[in-house]
Amino acid sequence: MTWERARRHWTGLALMAAALMLAAPLWCVWAPAMPDYPAHLASFALIAQGGNAIYHLHWSFVPNLASEILVPWLARLTGMDAAAKLFFTAGVLLWVLGPGAVHRALYGRTGIAPLFGAFFAANANFLWGFFNYYFAAGLSMALFAGWIATEGRGGWRRLAGFTVGVTLLYFCHVFATAALLLMLAGYEAAQAVRLENRNFAARRAVRIAILYIPAALAFALLRPRITDDSGVQFNLIDTLQDRFESLILYSFDHPAHLLPIILFAGLALGLGLRKARLHPAMWGVLALLGAGAALAPEWAMGGWAVDLRLPPLFAAMLFAAAEIRLRPPLRYLLTAAALAAVGGNAMALGLNWRGYDRQFREFRAALPEIPRGAKLLTVLDGDAIGERADQPYWHMAEFAVPARGAFTPLMFTTKGQHIVQVSPPYDRIAAATAQQGSPPDMDELNFLARGQLDQDQDIADIFPYLIGFQCHFDMAVVVHLNGPRAPVPAMLKLRKAHSFYSLYDIRPEGSCRK
């Protein structure tokens, strides 16, 4: 690229630089400290292996398949660890460049506003390790940009192509398909109002309906029955803080509180001073995404954290819709400041992950201490962990699933939602729903061993499959970090102590022979 071309496209190059910086922490560690990452990695390995004696594959039309199809296929060329990171890197690129493509489709050029939307790529869905939704949401923004850019061109070929795209997006993740529907409906409604043509509005509505016919039929006729069909739970007041904190995170347990406020306040100031504007075709999009971000349920279709899905998407689209009108020197200064801040955020995340990575590498090095085929139970010592986040350790034991052929009850195996399934008789001691997807605390083990349901509400609601665990599991992976530890129940015998966790053999009691 010549200097002249680089000068003309410097905003696009700035977006690419931001995307690469945000993706860089993935490649600085063996395992990113995303709570769901180890369980997904184990699932990919099982899919590549075709299952084993404990887990089998049950392929079905699950609207949650993006990584399950792409990562094992890519791993044939790169290895599993690199394939998983490449998949997430693609997601980061889509989250940064997708809003940039929307902005370009609206204005015919790439301004600096989408660069401020790049911060929202480091959102809660990324830091939790929601593989399929994060990738699919980025893909939905790319499809939306394509829809805007091709308006008035292609006729039936455009309609057919985007129908295929929406259908593929549905099988990547159903919630991303719903988000794209909000964007398309909002855009077409705003365009119809601008053109003041009711007949044209009806034609636009029909086109959107046609795009979704195959996906709607697949949802109604092909989607497998969900084991955890507990309905919809909103909890709007209780989740307000979570929705805001989902926008930008410096690390899993460190949400950015001030940065989103600065970004939104800066845009509001620009709008008030007439130094910025929002594209009139995006008012409907922002209204629908904003309403969804504020009102989405916490639980739906057996899935948790639905309320975290739309807030970052709304924020990214807000800056995609904005045009900032400043003189070149000030634009260059703001771009440099934004890139410096993005780089600082990426560096903070990388340093945070390096600390966890040392622990995960220690666990990986100790995997030979675990007998092959062992049934592992993760236990959290809440007294020792204290106020520190324990979620990054929830699925750490899943590293032993492909490496040692182990069984863990927290693998992602919910029927109707995942391809990997638990084979009998292991299915009786595995979590059956997303609500049951967290490890017990050390203080709950005696209650679980005795089946004392009245001692702790969590035993009946979250851990029913662990009642009498001492009769079924071989080993416990107890995460204690370095705080003062709680007393260890008598049925646990120390096998090996490590720096932040210990391995215990679980000894069956006399009651297990009954």
Coordinates of C-alpha atoms in Angstrom, one line a residue:
M1 CA 0.0 0.0 0.0
T2 CA 1.4 3.4 -1.0
W3 CA 1.7 6.3 1.4
E4 CA -1.0 8.1 -0.5
R5 CA -3.5 5.2 -0.2
A6 CA -2.6 4.7 3.5
R7 CA -3.3 8.4 4.1
R8 CA -6.7 8.1 2.5
H9 CA -7.6 4.9 4.4
W10 CA -6.0 5.8 7.8
T11 CA -9.2 5.4 9.7
G12 CA -9.7 1.9 8.4
L13 CA -6.1 1.1 9.3
A14 CA -6.8 2.5 12.8
L15 CA -9.7 0.1 13.2
M16 CA -7.6 -2.8 12.1
A17 CA -4.9 -1.8 14.6
A18 CA -7.5 -1.7 17.4
A19 CA -8.8 -5.1 16.5
L20 CA -5.4 -6.6 16.5
M21 CA -4.5 -5.1 19.8
L22 CA -7.7 -6.4 21.4
A23 CA -7.1 -9.9 20.1
A24 CA -3.4 -9.9 21.1
P25 CA -4.0 -11.1 24.7
L26 CA -5.4 -14.3 23.3
W27 CA -2.0 -15.2 21.9
C28 CA 0.0 -14.3 25.0
V29 CA -1.3 -17.2 27.1
W30 CA -1.9 -20.9 26.9
A31 CA -5.5 -20.6 28.2
P32 CA -7.4 -17.3 28.5
A33 CA -9.0 -16.8 31.9
M34 CA -12.5 -17.0 30.5
P35 CA -14.7 -19.1 32.8
D36 CA -16.3 -21.1 29.9
Y37 CA -13.1 -21.6 27.9
P38 CA -11.9 -25.0 29.4
A39 CA -15.3 -26.6 29.0
H40 CA -15.6 -25.5 25.4
L41 CA -12.0 -26.6 24.6
A42 CA -12.9 -30.1 26.1
S43 CA -16.0 -30.2 23.9
F44 CA -14.1 -29.4 20.8
A45 CA -11.6 -32.2 21.6
L46 CA -14.4 -34.7 22.1
I47 CA -16.0 -33.7 18.8
A48 CA -12.7 -34.1 17.1
Q49 CA -12.2 -37.6 18.7
G50 CA -15.8 -38.7 18.0
G51 CA -16.5 -39.0 21.7
N52 CA -15.3 -41.6 24.2
A53 CA -16.7 -44.1 26.8
I54 CA -18.1 -41.3 29.0
Y55 CA -19.2 -38.7 26.4
H56 CA -20.9 -39.3 23.1
L57 CA -21.9 -37.0 20.3
H58 CA -25.5 -36.3 19.4
W59 CA -25.7 -34.1 16.3
S60 CA -28.9 -32.2 15.9
F61 CA -30.2 -28.9 14.6
V62 CA -29.1 -26.9 17.6
P63 CA -29.0 -23.1 17.1
N64 CA -25.7 -22.9 18.8
L65 CA -23.2 -24.6 16.5
A66 CA -20.7 -22.0 15.3
S67 CA -17.6 -23.1 17.3
E68 CA -18.6 -26.8 17.4
I69 CA -18.4 -27.0 13.6
L70 CA -15.6 -24.5 12.9
V71 CA -13.0 -25.1 15.7
P72 CA -12.6 -28.9 15.4
W73 CA -12.4 -28.6 11.6
L74 CA -9.8 -25.8 11.8
A75 CA -7.9 -27.8 14.5
R76 CA -7.0 -30.4 11.8
L77 CA -4.7 -27.7 10.3
T78 CA -3.6 -25.7 13.4
G79 CA -4.1 -27.8 16.5
M80 CA -6.9 -27.3 19.0
D81 CA -5.5 -24.5 21.1
A82 CA -4.6 -22.4 18.0
A83 CA -8.0 -23.1 16.4
A84 CA -9.9 -21.9 19.5
K85 CA -7.9 -18.7 19.6
L86 CA -8.3 -18.2 15.8
F87 CA -12.1 -18.5 16.3
F88 CA -12.1 -15.9 19.0
T89 CA -9.8 -13.7 17.1
A90 CA -12.2 -13.7 14.2
G91 CA -14.9 -12.7 16.7
V92 CA -12.9 -9.7 17.9
L93 CA -12.3 -8.7 14.3
L94 CA -16.0 -8.9 13.5
W95 CA -16.9 -6.8 16.6
V96 CA -14.4 -4.1 15.7
L97 CA -14.6 -4.1 11.9
G98 CA -18.4 -4.9 11.7
P99 CA -19.5 -1.5 13.2
G100 CA -16.9 0.1 10.9
A101 CA -18.5 -1.5 7.9
V102 CA -21.9 -0.3 9.0
H103 CA -20.6 3.2 9.4
R104 CA -19.0 3.0 5.9
A105 CA -22.2 1.7 4.4
L106 CA -24.2 4.6 5.9
Y107 CA -21.8 7.4 5.1
G108 CA -19.8 6.1 2.2
R109 CA -16.5 6.5 4.1
T110 CA -15.0 5.4 7.4
G111 CA -14.9 8.1 10.1
I112 CA -13.3 7.9 13.5
A113 CA -16.6 7.3 15.4
P114 CA -16.5 3.4 15.1
L115 CA -13.0 3.5 16.7
F116 CA -14.7 4.5 19.9
G117 CA -17.1 1.6 19.5
A118 CA -14.1 -0.8 19.4
F119 CA -13.9 -0.6 23.2
F120 CA -17.1 -2.5 23.4
A121 CA -15.6 -5.6 21.8
A122 CA -14.0 -6.4 25.2
N123 CA -17.4 -7.0 26.6
A124 CA -18.8 -9.5 29.1
N125 CA -19.6 -12.0 26.4
F126 CA -16.0 -12.1 25.4
L127 CA -14.6 -12.2 28.9
W128 CA -17.0 -15.0 30.0
G129 CA -16.0 -17.1 26.9
F130 CA -19.4 -17.2 25.2
F131 CA -17.8 -18.6 22.0
N132 CA -20.9 -19.0 19.8
Y133 CA -22.8 -15.8 20.7
Y134 CA -19.7 -13.5 20.6
F135 CA -18.8 -14.8 17.1
A136 CA -22.4 -14.8 15.8
A137 CA -23.1 -11.3 17.2
G138 CA -20.1 -10.0 15.3
L139 CA -21.2 -11.8 12.2
S140 CA -24.7 -10.2 12.6
M141 CA -23.1 -6.7 12.4
A142 CA -21.2 -7.7 9.2
L143 CA -24.5 -9.0 7.7
F144 CA -26.3 -5.8 8.7
A145 CA -23.5 -3.7 7.0
G146 CA -23.9 -5.8 3.9
W147 CA -27.7 -5.3 3.9
I148 CA -27.3 -1.5 4.0
A149 CA -24.5 -1.4 1.4
T150 CA -26.5 -3.4 -1.1
E151 CA -29.8 -1.5 -0.7
G152 CA -31.4 -1.0 -4.1
R153 CA -29.2 -3.6 -5.8
G154 CA -29.4 -7.3 -6.6
G155 CA -33.2 -7.8 -6.4
W156 CA -34.0 -11.4 -5.8
R157 CA -30.4 -12.5 -5.7
R158 CA -29.8 -10.1 -2.8
L159 CA -32.8 -11.5 -1.0
A160 CA -31.7 -15.1 -1.6
G161 CA -28.2 -14.5 -0.5
F162 CA -29.2 -12.8 2.7
T163 CA -31.8 -15.5 3.4
V164 CA -28.9 -18.0 3.3
G165 CA -26.9 -15.7 5.5
V166 CA -29.6 -15.4 8.1
T167 CA -30.2 -19.1 8.2
L168 CA -26.5 -19.8 8.7
L169 CA -26.4 -17.1 11.5
Y170 CA -29.4 -18.9 13.2
F171 CA -27.4 -22.1 13.4
C172 CA -24.4 -20.1 14.8
H173 CA -26.5 -18.7 17.6
V174 CA -30.2 -18.0 17.9
F175 CA -29.9 -14.8 20.0
A176 CA -27.6 -13.2 17.5
T177 CA -30.2 -13.9 14.8
A178 CA -32.8 -12.1 17.0
A179 CA -30.4 -9.2 17.4
L180 CA -30.0 -9.0 13.6
L181 CA -33.8 -9.0 13.3
L182 CA -34.0 -5.9 15.6
M183 CA -31.3 -4.2 13.5
L184 CA -33.0 -5.0 10.1
A185 CA -36.5 -4.1 11.4
G186 CA -35.3 -0.8 12.9
Y187 CA -33.4 0.2 9.8
E188 CA -36.2 -0.6 7.4
A189 CA -38.8 1.1 9.6
A190 CA -36.7 4.3 9.7
Q191 CA -36.2 4.2 6.0
A192 CA -39.9 3.8 5.4
V193 CA -40.6 6.8 7.6
R194 CA -38.0 8.9 5.9
L195 CA -39.4 8.1 2.4
E196 CA -43.0 8.5 3.6
N197 CA -44.3 5.7 1.4
R198 CA -46.6 3.2 3.1
N199 CA -46.6 0.8 0.1
F200 CA -42.8 0.8 0.2
A201 CA -42.9 0.1 3.9
A202 CA -45.0 -2.9 3.4
R203 CA -42.6 -4.2 0.7
R204 CA -39.7 -3.7 3.1
A205 CA -41.5 -5.7 5.9
V206 CA -42.2 -8.5 3.5
R207 CA -38.6 -8.7 2.5
I208 CA -37.5 -9.0 6.2
A209 CA -40.1 -11.7 6.7
I210 CA -38.8 -13.7 3.7
L211 CA -35.2 -13.5 5.1
Y212 CA -36.4 -15.2 8.3
I213 CA -38.7 -17.9 6.9
P214 CA -36.1 -20.8 6.9
A215 CA -34.8 -19.8 10.3
A216 CA -38.3 -19.6 11.7
L217 CA -39.2 -23.0 10.3
A218 CA -36.0 -24.5 11.7
F219 CA -36.8 -23.0 15.1
A220 CA -40.3 -24.3 15.1
L221 CA -39.8 -27.8 13.5
L222 CA -36.1 -28.8 13.9
R223 CA -34.9 -27.4 17.2
P224 CA -34.5 -30.2 19.7
R225 CA -36.5 -30.2 22.9
I226 CA -34.6 -28.4 25.7
T227 CA -34.1 -30.3 29.0
D228 CA -34.1 -27.0 31.0
D229 CA -37.3 -25.3 29.8
S230 CA -37.8 -23.2 32.9
G231 CA -39.3 -20.3 30.9
V232 CA -38.3 -16.7 30.9
Q233 CA -37.0 -14.8 34.0
F234 CA -36.5 -11.1 33.8
N235 CA -35.1 -9.8 37.2
L236 CA -34.8 -6.3 35.6
I237 CA -34.0 -4.4 38.8
D238 CA -31.4 -6.9 40.0
T239 CA -29.6 -7.0 36.7
L240 CA -29.3 -3.3 36.0
Q241 CA -25.7 -3.1 37.2
D242 CA -24.8 -6.3 35.3
R243 CA -26.1 -4.8 32.1
F244 CA -24.0 -1.7 32.5
E245 CA -20.9 -3.6 33.6
S246 CA -21.3 -5.9 30.5
L247 CA -20.3 -3.0 28.2
I248 CA -16.5 -3.0 28.7
L249 CA -14.3 -5.1 31.0
Y250 CA -10.6 -4.7 31.7
S251 CA -10.5 -8.3 32.9
F252 CA -13.2 -10.8 33.9
D253 CA -13.6 -9.5 37.5
H254 CA -12.8 -5.8 36.6
P255 CA -15.5 -4.0 34.7
A256 CA -14.9 -0.5 33.4
H257 CA -17.3 1.9 35.1
L258 CA -15.8 5.2 34.1
L259 CA -14.8 4.5 30.5
P260 CA -18.4 3.9 29.1
I261 CA -19.6 7.0 30.8
I262 CA -16.8 9.0 29.2
L263 CA -17.6 7.6 25.8
F264 CA -21.3 8.2 26.0
A265 CA -20.8 11.7 27.6
G266 CA -18.3 12.6 24.8
L267 CA -20.8 11.6 22.1
A268 CA -23.6 13.5 23.8
L269 CA -21.4 16.6 24.0
G270 CA -20.6 16.3 20.4
L271 CA -24.2 16.0 19.5
G272 CA -25.1 19.0 21.6
L273 CA -22.4 21.1 20.0
R274 CA -23.3 19.9 16.6
K275 CA -19.9 18.4 16.2
A276 CA -21.5 15.0 15.7
R277 CA -24.7 13.5 14.4
L278 CA -26.5 10.2 14.2
H279 CA -27.5 8.9 10.8
P280 CA -31.3 9.3 10.5
A281 CA -31.6 5.7 9.1
M282 CA -30.3 4.3 12.4
W283 CA -32.9 5.7 14.9
G284 CA -35.1 2.7 14.6
V285 CA -32.1 0.4 15.1
L286 CA -30.9 2.2 18.2
A287 CA -34.4 2.3 19.6
L288 CA -35.0 -1.4 19.3
L289 CA -31.5 -2.4 20.5
G290 CA -31.7 0.0 23.4
A291 CA -35.1 -1.4 24.4
G292 CA -33.7 -4.9 24.1
A293 CA -30.6 -4.0 26.2
A294 CA -32.8 -2.6 28.9
L295 CA -35.6 -5.2 28.9
A296 CA -34.0 -8.5 27.9
P297 CA -34.6 -11.4 30.4
E298 CA -31.8 -12.8 32.5
W299 CA -32.9 -16.4 31.6
A300 CA -34.5 -17.6 28.4
M301 CA -34.6 -20.9 26.5
G302 CA -32.6 -22.6 29.2
G303 CA -29.8 -20.1 28.8
W304 CA -28.3 -17.7 31.4
A305 CA -26.9 -14.2 30.9
V306 CA -29.3 -13.2 28.1
D307 CA -29.4 -9.8 29.7
L308 CA -25.6 -9.4 28.9
R309 CA -26.0 -9.9 25.2
L310 CA -27.5 -6.7 23.8
P311 CA -25.9 -3.8 25.8
P312 CA -22.5 -4.0 24.1
L313 CA -24.2 -4.5 20.7
F314 CA -26.3 -1.4 21.3
A315 CA -23.2 0.6 22.2
A316 CA -21.2 -0.6 19.2
M317 CA -24.1 0.3 16.9
L318 CA -24.5 3.7 18.5
F319 CA -20.9 4.7 17.5
A320 CA -21.4 3.0 14.1
A321 CA -24.3 5.3 13.5
A322 CA -22.4 8.5 14.6
E323 CA -20.4 10.9 12.4
I324 CA -17.9 13.1 14.2
R325 CA -17.2 16.4 12.5
L326 CA -13.9 17.7 13.6
R327 CA -10.9 19.3 11.9
P328 CA -8.1 17.0 10.9
P329 CA -5.6 17.8 13.7
L330 CA -8.2 17.1 16.4
R331 CA -9.4 13.9 14.6
Y332 CA -5.8 12.7 14.5
L333 CA -5.4 13.5 18.2
L334 CA -8.6 11.7 19.2
T335 CA -7.6 8.7 17.1
A336 CA -4.2 8.5 18.8
A337 CA -5.8 8.8 22.2
A338 CA -8.3 6.1 21.4
L339 CA -5.7 3.7 20.1
A340 CA -3.5 4.4 23.2
A341 CA -6.5 3.6 25.4
V342 CA -7.4 0.4 23.5
G343 CA -3.7 -0.7 23.8
G344 CA -3.8 0.0 27.5
N345 CA -6.9 -2.0 28.0
A346 CA -5.4 -4.9 26.0
M347 CA -2.2 -4.8 28.0
A348 CA -4.2 -4.8 31.3
L349 CA -6.1 -7.8 30.1
G350 CA -3.0 -9.6 28.9
L351 CA -1.3 -9.0 32.3
N352 CA -4.3 -10.3 34.2
W353 CA -4.5 -13.4 32.0
R354 CA -0.8 -14.1 32.5
G355 CA -1.4 -14.5 36.2
Y356 CA -4.2 -17.0 35.7
D357 CA -2.2 -18.7 32.9
R358 CA 0.6 -19.6 35.3
Q359 CA -2.0 -21.3 37.5
F360 CA -3.6 -23.1 34.5
R361 CA -0.2 -24.3 33.3
E362 CA 0.6 -25.6 36.8
F363 CA -2.7 -27.6 36.7
R364 CA -1.9 -28.9 33.2
A365 CA 1.6 -30.0 34.4
A366 CA 0.0 -32.0 37.3
L367 CA -2.6 -33.8 35.1
P368 CA -0.6 -37.0 35.1
E369 CA -1.4 -37.2 38.9
I370 CA -5.0 -37.8 37.9
P371 CA -5.8 -41.5 37.1
R372 CA -7.3 -42.1 33.6
G373 CA -11.0 -42.2 33.5
A374 CA -11.3 -40.5 37.0
K375 CA -14.5 -38.9 38.0
L376 CA -13.5 -35.4 39.1
L377 CA -15.5 -33.0 41.3
T378 CA -14.5 -29.3 41.5
V379 CA -14.9 -27.7 44.9
L380 CA -14.5 -24.1 45.9
D381 CA -13.1 -23.2 49.3
G382 CA -15.0 -19.9 49.7
D383 CA -13.4 -19.1 53.0
A384 CA -9.9 -19.2 51.4
I385 CA -10.9 -17.5 48.1
G386 CA -12.7 -14.6 49.9
E387 CA -13.8 -11.7 47.7
R388 CA -11.8 -12.7 44.7
A389 CA -13.6 -14.0 41.6
D390 CA -13.9 -17.8 41.6
Q391 CA -15.6 -18.1 38.2
P392 CA -12.4 -18.6 36.2
Y393 CA -11.8 -21.8 38.1
W394 CA -15.3 -23.3 37.7
H395 CA -14.3 -25.3 34.6
M396 CA -10.6 -25.8 35.3
A397 CA -11.1 -29.5 35.9
E398 CA -12.4 -29.9 32.3
F399 CA -8.8 -29.6 31.1
A400 CA -8.5 -33.2 32.3
V401 CA -11.4 -34.4 30.1
P402 CA -9.4 -34.8 26.8
A403 CA -6.0 -35.2 28.5
R404 CA -6.9 -38.0 31.0
G405 CA -10.3 -39.2 29.7
A406 CA -11.8 -37.9 32.9
F407 CA -15.4 -37.2 33.8
T408 CA -16.6 -33.9 35.2
P409 CA -20.2 -33.0 36.0
L410 CA -19.9 -29.4 34.7
M411 CA -19.1 -30.2 31.0
F412 CA -21.5 -28.4 28.6
T413 CA -23.8 -31.4 27.9
T414 CA -27.4 -30.0 28.3
K415 CA -29.7 -31.9 26.0
G416 CA -31.1 -29.8 23.3
Q417 CA -28.4 -27.2 23.6
H418 CA -25.1 -29.0 23.1
I419 CA -23.7 -31.7 20.8
V420 CA -21.6 -33.5 23.4
Q421 CA -23.8 -35.6 25.7
V422 CA -23.1 -37.7 28.8
S423 CA -23.5 -41.4 28.5
P424 CA -25.2 -43.6 31.1
P425 CA -24.6 -44.1 34.0
Y426 CA -22.6 -40.9 34.3
D427 CA -25.6 -38.8 33.3
R428 CA -27.1 -39.3 36.7
I429 CA -24.2 -37.4 38.4
A430 CA -23.9 -34.6 35.8
A431 CA -25.4 -31.1 35.8
A432 CA -28.5 -31.2 33.6
T433 CA -29.2 -27.5 33.3
A434 CA -27.4 -24.2 33.1
Q435 CA -28.7 -23.4 36.6
Q436 CA -26.7 -26.3 37.9
G437 CA -23.5 -25.2 36.2
S438 CA -21.4 -24.0 39.2
P439 CA -19.3 -26.0 41.7
P440 CA -20.2 -26.5 45.3
D441 CA -18.5 -24.8 48.2
M442 CA -16.5 -26.7 50.8
D443 CA -19.0 -25.9 53.4
E444 CA -21.8 -27.7 51.5
L445 CA -20.0 -31.0 51.1
N446 CA -21.2 -32.5 54.4
F447 CA -24.8 -31.5 53.6
L448 CA -24.5 -33.1 50.1
A449 CA -23.0 -36.3 51.5
R450 CA -25.9 -36.7 53.9
G451 CA -28.6 -35.4 51.5
Q452 CA -29.7 -32.7 54.0
L453 CA -31.8 -30.7 51.7
D454 CA -33.1 -28.4 54.4
Q455 CA -29.7 -27.1 55.4
D456 CA -28.9 -25.2 52.2
Q457 CA -31.3 -24.1 49.4
D458 CA -28.6 -24.6 46.8
I459 CA -28.6 -28.3 47.4
A460 CA -32.1 -28.9 46.0
D461 CA -31.9 -26.2 43.3
I462 CA -28.3 -26.3 42.0
F463 CA -26.7 -29.5 43.3
P464 CA -29.3 -32.3 43.3
Y465 CA -27.0 -34.5 41.2
L466 CA -24.3 -34.3 43.9
I467 CA -26.3 -35.8 46.8
G468 CA -24.2 -38.7 48.1
F469 CA -21.2 -37.5 45.9
Q470 CA -18.8 -39.6 48.0
C471 CA -20.3 -42.7 46.5
H472 CA -19.8 -41.7 42.9
F473 CA -16.7 -39.5 42.5
D474 CA -13.1 -40.5 42.7
M475 CA -11.3 -37.2 43.2
A476 CA -11.9 -33.6 44.2
V477 CA -10.1 -30.6 42.8
V478 CA -10.3 -28.1 45.6
V479 CA -9.5 -24.5 44.6
H480 CA -8.4 -22.5 47.7
L481 CA -6.0 -19.9 46.3
N482 CA -3.9 -18.7 49.3
G483 CA -6.4 -17.7 52.0
P484 CA -7.3 -19.3 55.4
R485 CA -8.9 -22.6 54.5
A486 CA -12.1 -24.1 55.7
P487 CA -12.1 -27.5 57.4
V488 CA -11.9 -30.5 55.0
P489 CA -14.7 -33.1 55.4
A490 CA -13.6 -36.6 56.6
M491 CA -14.3 -38.3 53.3
L492 CA -11.6 -36.2 51.5
K493 CA -8.0 -37.5 51.8
L494 CA -5.2 -35.3 50.5
R495 CA -3.4 -36.7 47.5
K496 CA -1.2 -33.7 46.5
A497 CA -1.2 -30.0 47.5
H498 CA -0.4 -27.4 44.9
S499 CA 0.1 -23.6 45.1
F500 CA -3.5 -22.6 44.6
Y501 CA -5.4 -25.9 44.6
S502 CA -5.2 -29.4 46.0
L503 CA -6.1 -32.8 44.8
Y504 CA -8.1 -35.0 47.2
D505 CA -9.1 -38.7 46.9
I506 CA -12.8 -39.1 47.8
R507 CA -13.3 -42.1 50.1
P508 CA -16.7 -43.8 49.9
E509 CA -18.4 -44.3 53.3
G510 CA -20.3 -47.3 54.6
S511 CA -23.6 -45.9 53.5
C512 CA -22.4 -46.2 49.9
R513 CA -22.7 -50.0 50.1
K514 CA -26.4 -50.0 50.9

